[in-house]
Amino acid sequence: MDLSLTPIRSQEPLIIERLRLAFPEKTFAIQRVPQVLSIKEFTKYANASPFIGLAWTGMRPDPASGRMLKGVMQWRLVLIYKTSNTLEARFKGDTKGIGLDAMLDVAMVLLQGVSFEGQGHTAVTLANSVIADGWSDDDIAIAQIDFTFSFATTPAPLDLMSVDDFTALGITWEVAQDDPDADRVAVPLTDELTPPQET
């Protein structure tokens, strides 16, 4: 099974490659981040300013997908710009950097309406400023950009076409018994359902 062919794993490097057209590695850190950052994580990323975090936030399926799952992956950019200069420098930049406003404008242009051959296309859906709750540094500005990346996928690229293919994954579920204090038992995943018996 080749997991590199799954939509999220194949989209991430394409997004980063696209961003690198305007945000060179020597100046801008780009890294995959969780959708919600802890204060400890945020502090680390703020110290790497100018920073661009890429977060996967969900998937919205096309209701007419049928057997081939189609829809859009939902992504978010978290832009962080920190400067010890003036308030205006945080947004408009100075001799040391371009500022948050330019980062935001350029990132939106890069991600709006881009078609990636054989993968899908992107569309910006939202951009807004962000407040880091619990963060006390006055020298920082934050914004986020939400965008979608269309996709279509089937079990075929993963070589999951038969029951034997799925069985070979070795998946088990941890199922709790009726008694919350009872030990959990591993129940093999099957395609059979046993309805509860009436008493």
Short mmCIF file of C-alpha atoms in Angstrom, two decimals:
data_model
loop_
_atom_site.label_atom_id
_atom_site.label_comp_id
_atom_site.label_asym_id
_atom_site.label_seq_id
_atom_site.Cartn_x
_atom_site.Cartn_y
_atom_site.Cartn_z
CA MET A 1 0.00 0.00 0.00
CA ASP A 2 1.46 3.34 -1.08
CA LEU A 3 0.20 6.02 1.33
CA SER A 4 2.00 8.74 -0.64
CA LEU A 5 -0.87 8.54 -3.13
CA THR A 6 -3.52 9.56 -0.60
CA PRO A 7 -4.98 13.07 -1.10
CA ILE A 8 -3.60 14.77 2.02
CA ARG A 9 -0.07 13.41 1.58
CA SER A 10 0.02 14.26 -2.11
CA GLN A 11 -1.43 17.77 -1.66
CA GLU A 12 0.88 18.95 1.14
CA PRO A 13 4.13 19.06 -0.90
CA LEU A 14 2.33 20.74 -3.81
CA ILE A 15 1.05 23.51 -1.53
CA ILE A 16 4.49 24.08 -0.01
CA GLU A 17 6.15 24.07 -3.43
CA ARG A 18 3.65 26.68 -4.60
CA LEU A 19 4.31 28.90 -1.57
CA ARG A 20 8.06 28.64 -2.10
CA LEU A 21 7.67 30.59 -5.36
CA ALA A 22 7.43 33.75 -3.25
CA PHE A 23 8.57 32.66 0.21
CA PRO A 24 12.17 31.41 -0.06
CA GLU A 25 13.43 28.89 2.47
CA LYS A 26 16.32 31.07 3.64
CA THR A 27 13.86 33.69 4.95
CA PHE A 28 10.51 32.02 5.58
CA ALA A 29 9.89 28.92 7.66
CA ILE A 30 7.04 26.77 6.29
CA GLN A 31 5.96 23.81 8.40
CA ARG A 32 2.96 21.53 8.91
CA VAL A 33 1.14 22.46 12.12
CA PRO A 34 -1.98 21.32 13.98
CA GLN A 35 -5.20 23.26 13.44
CA VAL A 36 -5.13 24.58 17.02
CA LEU A 37 -1.77 25.59 18.49
CA SER A 38 -0.90 25.37 22.16
CA ILE A 39 0.85 28.36 23.72
CA LYS A 40 4.10 26.36 23.77
CA GLU A 41 3.77 25.56 20.06
CA PHE A 42 2.81 29.11 19.20
CA THR A 43 5.80 30.50 21.10
CA LYS A 44 8.12 28.22 19.13
CA TYR A 45 6.64 29.24 15.78
CA ALA A 46 6.56 32.94 16.69
CA ASN A 47 10.28 32.80 17.38
CA ALA A 48 10.77 31.41 13.86
CA SER A 49 9.11 34.50 12.33
CA PRO A 50 8.36 35.11 9.54
CA PHE A 51 6.54 31.80 9.78
CA ILE A 52 3.90 30.04 7.66
CA GLY A 53 2.11 27.09 9.24
CA LEU A 54 0.12 24.70 7.05
CA ALA A 55 -2.78 22.95 8.79
CA TRP A 56 -5.28 20.41 7.45
CA THR A 57 -8.67 21.27 8.93
CA GLY A 58 -11.06 18.79 7.35
CA MET A 59 -12.68 17.36 4.24
CA ARG A 60 -15.96 18.28 2.58
CA PRO A 61 -17.24 15.51 0.29
CA ASP A 62 -19.25 15.98 -2.86
CA PRO A 63 -22.67 14.39 -2.12
CA ALA A 64 -22.70 12.99 -5.68
CA SER A 65 -19.41 11.16 -5.26
CA GLY A 66 -20.72 7.62 -5.71
CA ARG A 67 -18.02 4.94 -5.38
CA MET A 68 -15.25 7.44 -6.18
CA LEU A 69 -14.90 9.83 -3.26
CA LYS A 70 -14.72 13.41 -4.51
CA GLY A 71 -14.72 16.69 -2.67
CA VAL A 72 -12.35 19.27 -1.26
CA MET A 73 -9.69 19.05 1.40
CA GLN A 74 -9.82 22.07 3.69
CA TRP A 75 -6.48 23.68 4.50
CA ARG A 76 -5.36 26.69 6.53
CA LEU A 77 -2.27 28.86 6.48
CA VAL A 78 -1.25 30.46 9.78
CA LEU A 79 0.94 33.51 9.06
CA ILE A 80 3.07 34.90 11.88
CA TYR A 81 5.19 38.03 11.62
CA LYS A 82 7.18 39.36 14.56
CA THR A 83 9.23 42.52 14.78
CA SER A 84 10.73 44.53 17.62
CA ASN A 85 10.14 47.70 15.61
CA THR A 86 6.98 49.81 15.45
CA LEU A 87 3.36 48.67 15.32
CA GLU A 88 3.19 49.73 11.67
CA ALA A 89 6.27 47.63 10.82
CA ARG A 90 4.43 44.49 11.91
CA PHE A 91 1.92 45.02 9.13
CA LYS A 92 3.72 47.06 6.47
CA GLY A 93 7.25 45.76 6.96
CA ASP A 94 10.60 47.49 7.29
CA THR A 95 14.18 47.00 6.11
CA LYS A 96 14.24 43.60 7.86
CA GLY A 97 11.07 42.10 6.36
CA ILE A 98 7.96 42.54 4.26
CA GLY A 99 5.39 42.55 7.08
CA LEU A 100 2.18 40.60 7.57
CA ASP A 101 0.09 42.49 5.01
CA ALA A 102 2.35 41.53 2.11
CA MET A 103 2.64 37.93 3.33
CA LEU A 104 -1.15 37.71 3.39
CA ASP A 105 -1.67 39.31 -0.03
CA VAL A 106 0.98 37.21 -1.75
CA ALA A 107 -0.14 33.93 -0.18
CA MET A 108 -3.75 34.52 -1.26
CA VAL A 109 -2.70 35.23 -4.84
CA LEU A 110 -0.53 32.10 -4.92
CA LEU A 111 -3.36 29.84 -3.73
CA GLN A 112 -6.36 31.23 -5.59
CA GLY A 113 -7.50 29.28 -8.64
CA VAL A 114 -4.38 27.17 -9.14
CA SER A 115 -4.77 23.91 -11.08
CA PHE A 116 -2.39 21.07 -10.28
CA GLU A 117 -2.33 18.57 -13.11
CA GLY A 118 -3.77 15.24 -12.08
CA GLN A 119 -4.46 16.44 -8.53
CA GLY A 120 -7.08 19.20 -8.38
CA HIS A 121 -7.40 22.94 -7.95
CA THR A 122 -7.30 25.38 -5.06
CA ALA A 123 -9.62 28.20 -4.00
CA VAL A 124 -9.27 30.71 -1.16
CA THR A 125 -12.38 30.69 1.04
CA LEU A 126 -11.52 33.02 3.93
CA ALA A 127 -8.80 35.27 5.31
CA ASN A 128 -8.83 36.99 8.68
CA SER A 129 -6.70 38.30 11.50
CA VAL A 130 -6.09 36.13 14.55
CA ILE A 131 -5.55 36.77 18.24
CA ALA A 132 -3.34 34.35 20.15
CA ASP A 133 -5.23 33.88 23.41
CA GLY A 134 -2.80 33.91 26.32
CA TRP A 135 0.04 35.45 24.30
CA SER A 136 1.39 38.70 25.77
CA ASP A 137 4.03 39.78 23.23
CA ASP A 138 3.02 43.08 21.61
CA ASP A 139 5.50 42.70 18.76
CA ILE A 140 3.58 40.12 16.77
CA ALA A 141 0.87 40.05 14.10
CA ILE A 142 -1.04 36.93 13.04
CA ALA A 143 -3.44 36.09 10.22
CA GLN A 144 -4.86 32.97 8.66
CA ILE A 145 -5.98 31.98 5.17
CA ASP A 146 -8.44 29.16 4.63
CA PHE A 147 -8.50 27.45 1.24
CA THR A 148 -9.70 24.27 -0.39
CA PHE A 149 -7.92 21.76 -2.62
CA SER A 150 -10.19 19.53 -4.70
CA PHE A 151 -9.54 15.80 -4.97
CA ALA A 152 -10.95 12.49 -6.17
CA THR A 153 -9.86 9.14 -4.81
CA THR A 154 -10.72 5.43 -4.91
CA PRO A 155 -9.25 2.37 -3.18
CA ALA A 156 -7.42 1.48 -6.44
CA PRO A 157 -4.21 3.52 -5.92
CA LEU A 158 -3.88 2.00 -2.46
CA ASP A 159 -4.20 -1.55 -3.85
CA LEU A 160 -7.28 -2.08 -1.71
CA MET A 161 -9.64 -3.76 -4.16
CA SER A 162 -10.64 -7.03 -2.50
CA VAL A 163 -11.64 -8.23 0.96
CA ASP A 164 -8.23 -9.91 1.25
CA ASP A 165 -6.50 -6.56 0.61
CA PHE A 166 -8.35 -4.94 3.50
CA THR A 167 -7.86 -7.97 5.74
CA ALA A 168 -4.10 -7.77 5.15
CA LEU A 169 -4.07 -4.37 6.89
CA GLY A 170 -4.52 -6.18 10.21
CA ILE A 171 -6.99 -3.65 11.60
CA THR A 172 -8.73 -4.33 14.91
CA TRP A 173 -11.18 -2.19 16.86
CA GLU A 174 -11.12 -1.65 20.59
CA VAL A 175 -14.75 -2.13 21.60
CA ALA A 176 -16.01 -1.41 25.12
CA GLN A 177 -18.40 -3.90 26.70
CA ASP A 178 -21.63 -2.83 28.38
CA ASP A 179 -19.87 -2.71 31.74
CA PRO A 180 -17.74 0.50 31.73
CA ASP A 181 -15.40 -1.11 34.28
CA ALA A 182 -14.83 -4.22 32.14
CA ASP A 183 -11.60 -4.78 30.25
CA ARG A 184 -11.64 -3.72 26.60
CA VAL A 185 -11.52 -6.49 24.05
CA ALA A 186 -10.02 -6.44 20.56
CA VAL A 187 -12.64 -7.36 17.98
CA PRO A 188 -11.44 -8.13 14.41
CA LEU A 189 -12.89 -5.81 11.77
CA THR A 190 -15.23 -7.66 9.42
CA ASP A 191 -17.94 -6.77 6.92
CA GLU A 192 -20.59 -8.62 8.91
CA LEU A 193 -23.07 -6.91 11.22
CA THR A 194 -24.95 -8.72 13.98
CA PRO A 195 -28.10 -6.85 15.04
CA PRO A 196 -28.93 -6.87 18.76
CA GLN A 197 -31.26 -9.69 19.78
CA GLU A 198 -34.54 -8.77 21.43
CA THR A 199 -35.19 -10.37 24.80
#
